[in-house]
Each structure stands twice: as C-alpha cells, then as structure tokens.
CSV table of C-alpha atoms and ligand atoms in Angstrom, one decimal:
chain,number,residue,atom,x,y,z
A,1,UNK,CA,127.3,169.0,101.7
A,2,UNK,CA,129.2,165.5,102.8
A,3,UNK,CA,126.3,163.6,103.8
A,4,UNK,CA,122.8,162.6,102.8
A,5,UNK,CA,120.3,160.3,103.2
A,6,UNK,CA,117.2,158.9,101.1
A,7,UNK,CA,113.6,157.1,101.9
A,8,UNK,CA,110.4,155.4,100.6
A,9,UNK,CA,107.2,157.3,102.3
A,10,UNK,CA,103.8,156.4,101.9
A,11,UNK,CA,102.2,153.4,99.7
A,12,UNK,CA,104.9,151.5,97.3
A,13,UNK,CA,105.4,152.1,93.6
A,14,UNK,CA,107.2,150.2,91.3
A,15,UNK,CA,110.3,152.4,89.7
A,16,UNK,CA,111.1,152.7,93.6
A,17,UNK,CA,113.6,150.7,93.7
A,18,UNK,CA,115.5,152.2,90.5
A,19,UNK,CA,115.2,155.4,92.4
A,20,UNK,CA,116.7,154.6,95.5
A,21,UNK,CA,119.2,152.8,93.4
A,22,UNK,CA,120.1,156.4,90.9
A,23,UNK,CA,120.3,158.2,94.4
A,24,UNK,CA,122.6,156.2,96.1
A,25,UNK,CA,124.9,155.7,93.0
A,26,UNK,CA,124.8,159.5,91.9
A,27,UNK,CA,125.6,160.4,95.3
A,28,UNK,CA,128.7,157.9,96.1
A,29,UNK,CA,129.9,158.9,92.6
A,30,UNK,CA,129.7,162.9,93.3
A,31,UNK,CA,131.8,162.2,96.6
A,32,UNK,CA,128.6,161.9,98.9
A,33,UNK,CA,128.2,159.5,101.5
A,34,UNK,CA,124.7,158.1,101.6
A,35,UNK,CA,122.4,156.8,104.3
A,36,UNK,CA,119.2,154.5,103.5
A,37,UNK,CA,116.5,155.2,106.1
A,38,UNK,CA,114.4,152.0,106.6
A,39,UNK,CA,110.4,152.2,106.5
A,40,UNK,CA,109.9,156.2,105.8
A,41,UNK,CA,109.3,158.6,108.5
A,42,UNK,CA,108.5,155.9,110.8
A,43,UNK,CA,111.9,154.4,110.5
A,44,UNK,CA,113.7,157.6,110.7
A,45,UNK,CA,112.0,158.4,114.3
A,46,UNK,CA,113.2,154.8,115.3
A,47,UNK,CA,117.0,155.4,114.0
A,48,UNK,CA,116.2,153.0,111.2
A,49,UNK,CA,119.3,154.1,109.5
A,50,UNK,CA,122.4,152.3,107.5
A,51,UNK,CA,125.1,153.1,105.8
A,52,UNK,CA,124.4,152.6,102.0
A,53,UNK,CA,127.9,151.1,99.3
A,54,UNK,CA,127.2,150.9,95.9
A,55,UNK,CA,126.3,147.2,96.0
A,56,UNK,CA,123.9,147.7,98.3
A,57,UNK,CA,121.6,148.8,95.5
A,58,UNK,CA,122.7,146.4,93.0
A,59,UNK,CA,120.6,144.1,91.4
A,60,UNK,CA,117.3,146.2,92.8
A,61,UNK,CA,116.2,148.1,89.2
A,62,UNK,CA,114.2,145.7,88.0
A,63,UNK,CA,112.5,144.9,91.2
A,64,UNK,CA,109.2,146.3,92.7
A,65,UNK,CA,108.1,147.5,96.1
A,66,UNK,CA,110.9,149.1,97.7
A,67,UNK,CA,114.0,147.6,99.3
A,68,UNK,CA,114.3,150.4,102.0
A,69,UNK,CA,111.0,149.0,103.0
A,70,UNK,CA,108.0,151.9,103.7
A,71,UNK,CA,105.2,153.3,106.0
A,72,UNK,CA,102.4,155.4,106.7
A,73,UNK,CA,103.6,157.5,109.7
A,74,UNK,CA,100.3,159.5,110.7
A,75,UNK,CA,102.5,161.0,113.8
A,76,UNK,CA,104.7,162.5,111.8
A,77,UNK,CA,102.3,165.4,111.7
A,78,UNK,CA,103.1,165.8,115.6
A,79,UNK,CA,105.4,168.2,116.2
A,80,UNK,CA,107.3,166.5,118.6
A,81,UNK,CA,107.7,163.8,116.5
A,82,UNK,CA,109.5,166.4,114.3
A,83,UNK,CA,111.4,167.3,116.1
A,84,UNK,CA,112.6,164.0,117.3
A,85,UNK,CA,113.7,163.2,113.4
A,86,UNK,CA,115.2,166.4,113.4
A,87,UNK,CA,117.6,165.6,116.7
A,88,UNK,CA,118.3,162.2,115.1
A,89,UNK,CA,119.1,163.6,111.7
A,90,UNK,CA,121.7,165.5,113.5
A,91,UNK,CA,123.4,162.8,115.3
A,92,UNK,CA,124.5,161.2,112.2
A,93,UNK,CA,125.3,164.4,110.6
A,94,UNK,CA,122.7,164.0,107.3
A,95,UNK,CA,122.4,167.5,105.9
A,96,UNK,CA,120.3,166.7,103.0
A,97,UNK,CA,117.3,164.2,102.7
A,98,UNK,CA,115.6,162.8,99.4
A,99,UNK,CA,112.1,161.8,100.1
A,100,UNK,CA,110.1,159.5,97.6
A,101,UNK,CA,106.5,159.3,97.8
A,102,UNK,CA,103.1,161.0,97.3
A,103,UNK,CA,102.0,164.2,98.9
A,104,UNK,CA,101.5,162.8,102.7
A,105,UNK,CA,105.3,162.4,101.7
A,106,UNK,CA,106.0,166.0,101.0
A,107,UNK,CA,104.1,167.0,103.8
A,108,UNK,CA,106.7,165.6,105.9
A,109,UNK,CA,109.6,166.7,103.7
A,110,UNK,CA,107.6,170.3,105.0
A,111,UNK,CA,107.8,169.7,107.9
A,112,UNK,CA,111.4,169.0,108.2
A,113,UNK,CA,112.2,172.0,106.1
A,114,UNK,CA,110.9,174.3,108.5
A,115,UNK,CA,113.0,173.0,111.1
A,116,UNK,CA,115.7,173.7,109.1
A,117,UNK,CA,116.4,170.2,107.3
A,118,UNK,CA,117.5,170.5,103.4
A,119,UNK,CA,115.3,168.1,101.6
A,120,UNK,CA,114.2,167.2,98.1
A,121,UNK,CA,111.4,165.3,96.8
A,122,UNK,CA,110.9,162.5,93.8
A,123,UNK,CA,107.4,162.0,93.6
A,124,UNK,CA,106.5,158.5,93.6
A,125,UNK,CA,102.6,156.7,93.6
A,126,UNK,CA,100.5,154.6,91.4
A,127,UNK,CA,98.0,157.3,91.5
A,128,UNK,CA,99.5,159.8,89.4
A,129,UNK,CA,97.9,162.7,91.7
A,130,UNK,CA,100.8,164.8,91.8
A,131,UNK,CA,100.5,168.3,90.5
A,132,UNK,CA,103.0,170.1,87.9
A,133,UNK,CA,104.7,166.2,86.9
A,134,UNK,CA,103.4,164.4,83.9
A,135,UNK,CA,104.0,161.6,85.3
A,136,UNK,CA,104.6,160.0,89.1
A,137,UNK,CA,107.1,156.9,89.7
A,138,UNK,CA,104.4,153.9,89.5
A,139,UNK,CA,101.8,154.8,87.4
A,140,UNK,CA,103.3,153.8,84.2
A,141,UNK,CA,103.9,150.1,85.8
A,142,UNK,CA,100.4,150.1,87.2
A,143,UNK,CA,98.5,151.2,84.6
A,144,UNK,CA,99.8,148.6,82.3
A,145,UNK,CA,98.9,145.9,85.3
A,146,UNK,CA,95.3,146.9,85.2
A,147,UNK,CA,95.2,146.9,81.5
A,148,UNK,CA,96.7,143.3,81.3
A,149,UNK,CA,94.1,142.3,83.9
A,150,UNK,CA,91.1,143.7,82.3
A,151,UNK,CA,92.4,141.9,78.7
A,152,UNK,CA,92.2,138.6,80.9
A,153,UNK,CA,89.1,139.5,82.2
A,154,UNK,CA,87.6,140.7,79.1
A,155,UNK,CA,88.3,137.2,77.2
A,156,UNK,CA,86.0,135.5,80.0
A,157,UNK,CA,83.4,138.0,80.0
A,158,UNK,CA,83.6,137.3,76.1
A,159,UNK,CA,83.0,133.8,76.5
A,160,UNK,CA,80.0,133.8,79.0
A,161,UNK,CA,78.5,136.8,77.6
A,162,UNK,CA,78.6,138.8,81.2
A,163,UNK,CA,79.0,142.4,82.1
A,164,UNK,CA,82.2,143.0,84.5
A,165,UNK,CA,82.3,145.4,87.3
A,166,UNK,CA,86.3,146.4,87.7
A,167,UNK,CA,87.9,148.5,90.6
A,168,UNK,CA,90.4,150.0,90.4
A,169,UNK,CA,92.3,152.1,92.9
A,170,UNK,CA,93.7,155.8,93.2
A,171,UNK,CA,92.5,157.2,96.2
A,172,UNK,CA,90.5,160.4,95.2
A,173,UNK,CA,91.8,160.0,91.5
A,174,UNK,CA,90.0,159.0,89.0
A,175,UNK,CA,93.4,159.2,86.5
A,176,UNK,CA,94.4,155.6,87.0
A,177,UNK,CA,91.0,153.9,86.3
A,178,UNK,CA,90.8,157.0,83.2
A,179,UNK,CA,93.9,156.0,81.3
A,180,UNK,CA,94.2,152.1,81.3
A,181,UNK,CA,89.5,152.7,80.8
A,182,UNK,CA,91.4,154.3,77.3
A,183,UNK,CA,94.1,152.1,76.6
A,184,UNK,CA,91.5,148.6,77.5
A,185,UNK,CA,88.7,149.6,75.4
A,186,UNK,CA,86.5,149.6,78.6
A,187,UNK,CA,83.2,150.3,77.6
A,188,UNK,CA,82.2,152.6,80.6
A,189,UNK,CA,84.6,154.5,83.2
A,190,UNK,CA,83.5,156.1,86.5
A,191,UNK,CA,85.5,158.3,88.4
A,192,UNK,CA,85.1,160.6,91.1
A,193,UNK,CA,86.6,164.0,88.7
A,194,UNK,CA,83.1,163.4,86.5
A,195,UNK,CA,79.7,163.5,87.3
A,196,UNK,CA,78.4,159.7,86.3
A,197,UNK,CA,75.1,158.8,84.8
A,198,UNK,CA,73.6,155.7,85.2
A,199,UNK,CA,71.3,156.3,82.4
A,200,UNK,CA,73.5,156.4,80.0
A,201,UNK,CA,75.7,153.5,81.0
A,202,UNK,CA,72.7,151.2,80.8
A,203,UNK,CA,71.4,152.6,77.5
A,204,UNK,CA,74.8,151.6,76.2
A,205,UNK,CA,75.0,148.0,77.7
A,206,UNK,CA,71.3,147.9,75.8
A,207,UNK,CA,72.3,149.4,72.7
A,208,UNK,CA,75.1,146.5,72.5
A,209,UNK,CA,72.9,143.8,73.1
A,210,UNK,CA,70.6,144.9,70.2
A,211,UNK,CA,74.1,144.3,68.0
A,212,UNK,CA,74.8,141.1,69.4
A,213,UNK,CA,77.3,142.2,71.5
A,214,UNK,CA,76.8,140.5,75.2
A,215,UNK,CA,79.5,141.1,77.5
A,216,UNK,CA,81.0,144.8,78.7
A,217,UNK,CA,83.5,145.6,80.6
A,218,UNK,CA,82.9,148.8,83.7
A,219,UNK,CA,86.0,150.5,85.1
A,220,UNK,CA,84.9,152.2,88.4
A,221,UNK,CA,87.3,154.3,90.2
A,222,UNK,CA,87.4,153.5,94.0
A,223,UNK,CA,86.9,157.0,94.7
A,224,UNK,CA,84.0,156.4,93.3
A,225,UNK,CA,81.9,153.8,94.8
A,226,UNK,CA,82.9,149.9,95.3
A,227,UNK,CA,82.5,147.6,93.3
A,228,UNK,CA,80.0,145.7,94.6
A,229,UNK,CA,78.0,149.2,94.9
A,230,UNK,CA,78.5,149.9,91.2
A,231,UNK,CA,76.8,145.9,90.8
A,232,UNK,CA,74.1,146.3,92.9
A,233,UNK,CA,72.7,149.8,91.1
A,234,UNK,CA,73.3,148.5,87.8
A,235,UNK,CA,71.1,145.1,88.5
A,236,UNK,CA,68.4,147.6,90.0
A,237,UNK,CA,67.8,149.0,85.8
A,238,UNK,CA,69.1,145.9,84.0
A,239,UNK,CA,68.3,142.4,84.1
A,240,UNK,CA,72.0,141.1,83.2
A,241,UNK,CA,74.4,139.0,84.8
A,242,UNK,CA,77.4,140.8,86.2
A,243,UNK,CA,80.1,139.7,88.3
A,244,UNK,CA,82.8,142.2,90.1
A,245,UNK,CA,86.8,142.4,90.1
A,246,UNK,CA,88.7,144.1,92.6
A,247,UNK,CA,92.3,143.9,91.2
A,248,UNK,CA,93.4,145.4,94.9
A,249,UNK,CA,97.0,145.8,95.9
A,250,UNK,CA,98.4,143.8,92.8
A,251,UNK,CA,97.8,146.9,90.8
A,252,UNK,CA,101.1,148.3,93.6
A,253,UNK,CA,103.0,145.4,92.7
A,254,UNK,CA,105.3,143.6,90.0
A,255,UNK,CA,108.1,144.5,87.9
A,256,UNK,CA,108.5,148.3,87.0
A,257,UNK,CA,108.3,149.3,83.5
A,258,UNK,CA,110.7,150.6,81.7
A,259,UNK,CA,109.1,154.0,81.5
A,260,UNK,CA,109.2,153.8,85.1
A,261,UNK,CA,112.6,152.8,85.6
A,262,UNK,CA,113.9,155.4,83.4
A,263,UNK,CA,111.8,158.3,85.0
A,264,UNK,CA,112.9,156.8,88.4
A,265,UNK,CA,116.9,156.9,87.4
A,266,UNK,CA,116.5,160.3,86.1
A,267,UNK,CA,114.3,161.9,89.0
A,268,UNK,CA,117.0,160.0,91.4
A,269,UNK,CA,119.8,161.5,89.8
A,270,UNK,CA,118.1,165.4,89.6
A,271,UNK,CA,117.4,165.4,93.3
A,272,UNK,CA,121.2,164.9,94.0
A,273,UNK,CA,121.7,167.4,92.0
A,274,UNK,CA,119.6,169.6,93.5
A,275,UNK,CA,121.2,168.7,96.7
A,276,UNK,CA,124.7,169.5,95.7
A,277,UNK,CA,123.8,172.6,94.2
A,278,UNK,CA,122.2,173.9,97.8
A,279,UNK,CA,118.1,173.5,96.6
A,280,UNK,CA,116.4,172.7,99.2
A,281,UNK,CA,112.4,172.1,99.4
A,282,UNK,CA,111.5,171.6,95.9
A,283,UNK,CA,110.1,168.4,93.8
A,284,UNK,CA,111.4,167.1,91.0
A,285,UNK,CA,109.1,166.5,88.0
A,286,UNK,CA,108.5,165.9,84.7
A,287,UNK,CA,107.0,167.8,81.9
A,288,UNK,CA,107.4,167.5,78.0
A,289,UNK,CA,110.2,164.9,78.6
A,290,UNK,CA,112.1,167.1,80.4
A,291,UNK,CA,113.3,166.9,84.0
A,292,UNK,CA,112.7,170.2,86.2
A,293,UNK,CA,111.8,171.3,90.1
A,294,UNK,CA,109.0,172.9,91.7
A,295,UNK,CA,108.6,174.6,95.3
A,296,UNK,CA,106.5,172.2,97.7
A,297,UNK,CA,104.2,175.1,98.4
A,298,UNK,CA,103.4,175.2,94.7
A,299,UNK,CA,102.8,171.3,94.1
A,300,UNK,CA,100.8,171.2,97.6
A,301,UNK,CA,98.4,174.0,96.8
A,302,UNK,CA,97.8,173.0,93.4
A,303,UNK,CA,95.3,170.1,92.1
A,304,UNK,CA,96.3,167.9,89.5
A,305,UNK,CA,94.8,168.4,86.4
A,306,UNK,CA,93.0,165.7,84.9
A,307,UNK,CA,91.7,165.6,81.3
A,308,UNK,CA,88.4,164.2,81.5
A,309,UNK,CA,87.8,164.4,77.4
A,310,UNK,CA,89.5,161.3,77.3
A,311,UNK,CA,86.3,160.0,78.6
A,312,UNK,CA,84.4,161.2,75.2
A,313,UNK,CA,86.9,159.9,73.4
A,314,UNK,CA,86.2,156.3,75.6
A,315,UNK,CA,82.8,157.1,75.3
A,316,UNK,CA,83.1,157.3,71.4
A,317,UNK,CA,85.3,154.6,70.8
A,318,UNK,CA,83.3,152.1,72.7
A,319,UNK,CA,79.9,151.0,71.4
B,401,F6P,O1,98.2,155.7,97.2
B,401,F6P,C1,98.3,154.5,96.7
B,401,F6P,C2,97.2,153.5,97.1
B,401,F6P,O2,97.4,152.3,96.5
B,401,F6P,C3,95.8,154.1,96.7
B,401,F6P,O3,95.5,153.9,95.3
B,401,F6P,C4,95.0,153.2,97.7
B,401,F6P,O4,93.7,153.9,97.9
B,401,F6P,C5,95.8,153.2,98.9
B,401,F6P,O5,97.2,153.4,98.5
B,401,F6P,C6,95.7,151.9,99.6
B,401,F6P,O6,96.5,152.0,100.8
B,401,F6P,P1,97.0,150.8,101.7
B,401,F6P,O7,98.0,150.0,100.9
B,401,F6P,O8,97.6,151.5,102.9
B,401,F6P,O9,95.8,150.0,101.9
C-alpha cells in the first residue's frame, strides 16, 4: 500500500482533530502518502481531496470540530453514488481509506468495502453508541461540557430555589445524559434505555422540600422527550417553578479532553496499522485500556450495551 486517504463523517466530535492529525503523521512516517478528503462522503463524491504534509495537521490537537470539515451525506446510500466514490477513489490511486465517525459512518465504509475499497474505521461521536468500544472519540469532551453546565446551572437553581429541566443530546442514547446525570449529582435522569416514572420523580422533588431542600436539577435524554415536554408534565403534578435548558450543539463543541485526545492519537495510529498490515473492514476500539479491531458486521449488528444500574446508584445518591 502507497497511498491512503482519511475523513470526518457524520456529526463532529472533539478528539477529531487529534485523529486526523495521528493518521496523517503515522502514515507520512511509515512511508505513506496521505490524502485529506474535505466534508465526508459528500466531499469525496465532489473530488474534495488534497494532498496532506505533516504541517498540515500541526497545531490542530487541541482544537475541536474537525479541520477536514464534515457532512451528513444521506445519498451515499445510493448506489450510484457509490460507485461514483469508488471511480474517483481510483483516479487518485487511494487504496486504503480511514473513516472517522458514528455508525451512518461505517455504513458507508460498507458500502465501499463491497466494491472492493480497503477501509478502516475510528469511531468517533459524542453519543458514545458504538458497540464493542468503551469509549467513542467525543464523549469524554462532551460529557464533561454537560457536567460543567449543569454545575453553573445548579448554583442558580440553588439561589432561586427552582427545579431545572436539562436536555441533553444523544440521539437514541440515553448514555450521555446517564453518565454526566452520575458525575452532576442530578437528582433525576430520563432516558430512552429505561422505562421513566413520573411518580416517582415528583415524590422525590416532594420528599426534598419537606428537608428544606428547594431546587433540583432533571437530566432528560433527547431521545426521550424535550424539554419543554418534560416541563409541561411535571407542572401538571407539582405546583413548582421550573425553567428548561437545552445545552444544544455546545455539548459537540470546545476543546477536546485529554482522554480524548489520547484515545484519538491511539485509535489514529492503530487504523494505519491496520492498513499496512492489509485489514480491511474492521473498527478500531477500545476495551480495558487496550486498543483492538472488530469486523463492521459485528459492531453494526450489535447494540451498545448500556448499564442502567448507574441509575440506582443516581437514584440513591440523590435525595
Ligand atoms: O450524533 C451526534 C448528535 O449531536 C446527536 O446527539 C444529535 O441528536 C445530532 O447529532 C444532532 O445532529 P445535527 O448537528 O445534524 O443537528
């Protein structure tokens, strides 16, 4: 293998940018040459393609989004579309592709196997829905953006003695809104993996305000319900004032962490790896700190297991 390229898919994650960065660099230093594809799938259908040097990913670790920019390419499921990344894939002569994203990501990196196309994935996405991998590129970063908002939110809810309604996002996953419900000392967590009861999360508001204790803070899971929805059915069995926070697209942004930039340098450097030692079709990922690789078929027909006895343990913790 002499040539190779690598792209961002899907929504952004922080720890991106360190992995375009380890992929480029691991692959200039094995004797690669290395291609950046601009905006995902979308880009590489347009011939969005450069040459990357080793500079061109300097200064980029600490940075979020992603540089090579990124896309949600529904068409790519078309298979002339396909085949039209396949022809162009060609023309410059790329024999190997790393794709970094979620799974609409690996559905293309699929698609391009079965036409023949050597590719490896890095999964990458705030919503930490991956199968088989501890941990996705993102989630680290994001989960300690939600916690730090919900600290700021918590010391005005404090002061005016209200009851705050947070969303948080994750798709269908309920493991981003789970783990920074944990590590904020939320006093109630919704997410779409557990059955909710309304019951019990106004019984607990109640039993607070029979210690004193006037404000609380709810963590609802966009796959869930909104917000707003969440507000509205709790002011139908309590008589409390609430207001809502939708933290939004800041929880995709910002600085990654340096869990994430770490996992991100590592994954980056694997896939090339991979590459060079003629994998093709397989995801990188990471389990009991150790860095390993998985078929697509296996990570796409398996659900990610979520454990949802944190939620006793949130359940316990917060009175
Ligand atoms: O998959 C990452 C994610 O941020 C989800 O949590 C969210 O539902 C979605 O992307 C939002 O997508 P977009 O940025 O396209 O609105």
């Amino acid at each position: 293998m002499k040539r190779i390229a690598v792209l961002t898919s899907g929504g952004d994650a922080p720890g991106m940018n360190a992995a375009v960065r380890s992929v480029v660099r691991s692959s200039i230093n094995r004797g690669l040459e290395v291609y950046g594809i601009s905006y995902g799938y979308l880009g590489l259908i347009r011939g969005d393609i450069k040459k990357m040097s080793l500079s061109d990913v300097g200064d980029i670790i600490q940075r979020g989004g992603t540089s090579l920019h990124s896309a949600r390419c529904p068409e790519f499921k078309d298979e002339s579309v396909q085949e039209i990344a396949v022809k162009i894939l060609k023309e410059y002569h790329i024999e190997g592709l790393v794709v970094i994203g979620g799974d609409g990501t690996f559905r293309g990196a699929t698609a391009l196997e079965n036409h023949g196309i050597k590719t490896i994935a890095i999964p990458a996405t705030i919503d930490n829905d991956i199968p088989i991998t501890e941990s996705s590129i993102g989630f680290d970063s994001a989960l300690n953006t939600v916690i730090e908002a919900v600290d700021r939110i918590r010391d005005t809810a404090t002061s005016h003695e209200r009851t705050f309604i947070i969303e948080v996002m994750g798709r269908d996953s309920g493991m981003l809104a789970l783990y920074s419900g944990l590590g904020s000392g939320a006093e109630s967590v919704l997410i779409p993996e557990e059955p909710y009861d309304f019951e019990k999360i106004t019984s607990k508001i109640k039993r607070g305000m029979e210690r004193g204790k006037a404000h609380s803070i709810i963590l609802v899971a966009e796959g869930v319900m909104s917000a707003e929805e969440c507000s509205k059915l709790l002011s139908k069995e309590l008589d409390i004032e609430t207001r809502i926070s939708v933290l939004g697209h800041i929880q995709r942004g910002g600085r990654p962490s340096a869990k994430d930039r770490i996992l991100a340098s590592r994954f980056g450097h694997e896939a090339v790896t991979l590459l060079l030692n003629d994998y093709s079709g397989e995801m990188v990922y990471l389990k009991n700190n150790t860095i390993s690789h998985v078929s697509y078929d296996t990570v796409l027909s398996e659900k990610k297991e979520l454990d949802t006895s944190l939620i006793e343990i949130i359940n316990e913790l917060s009175i």
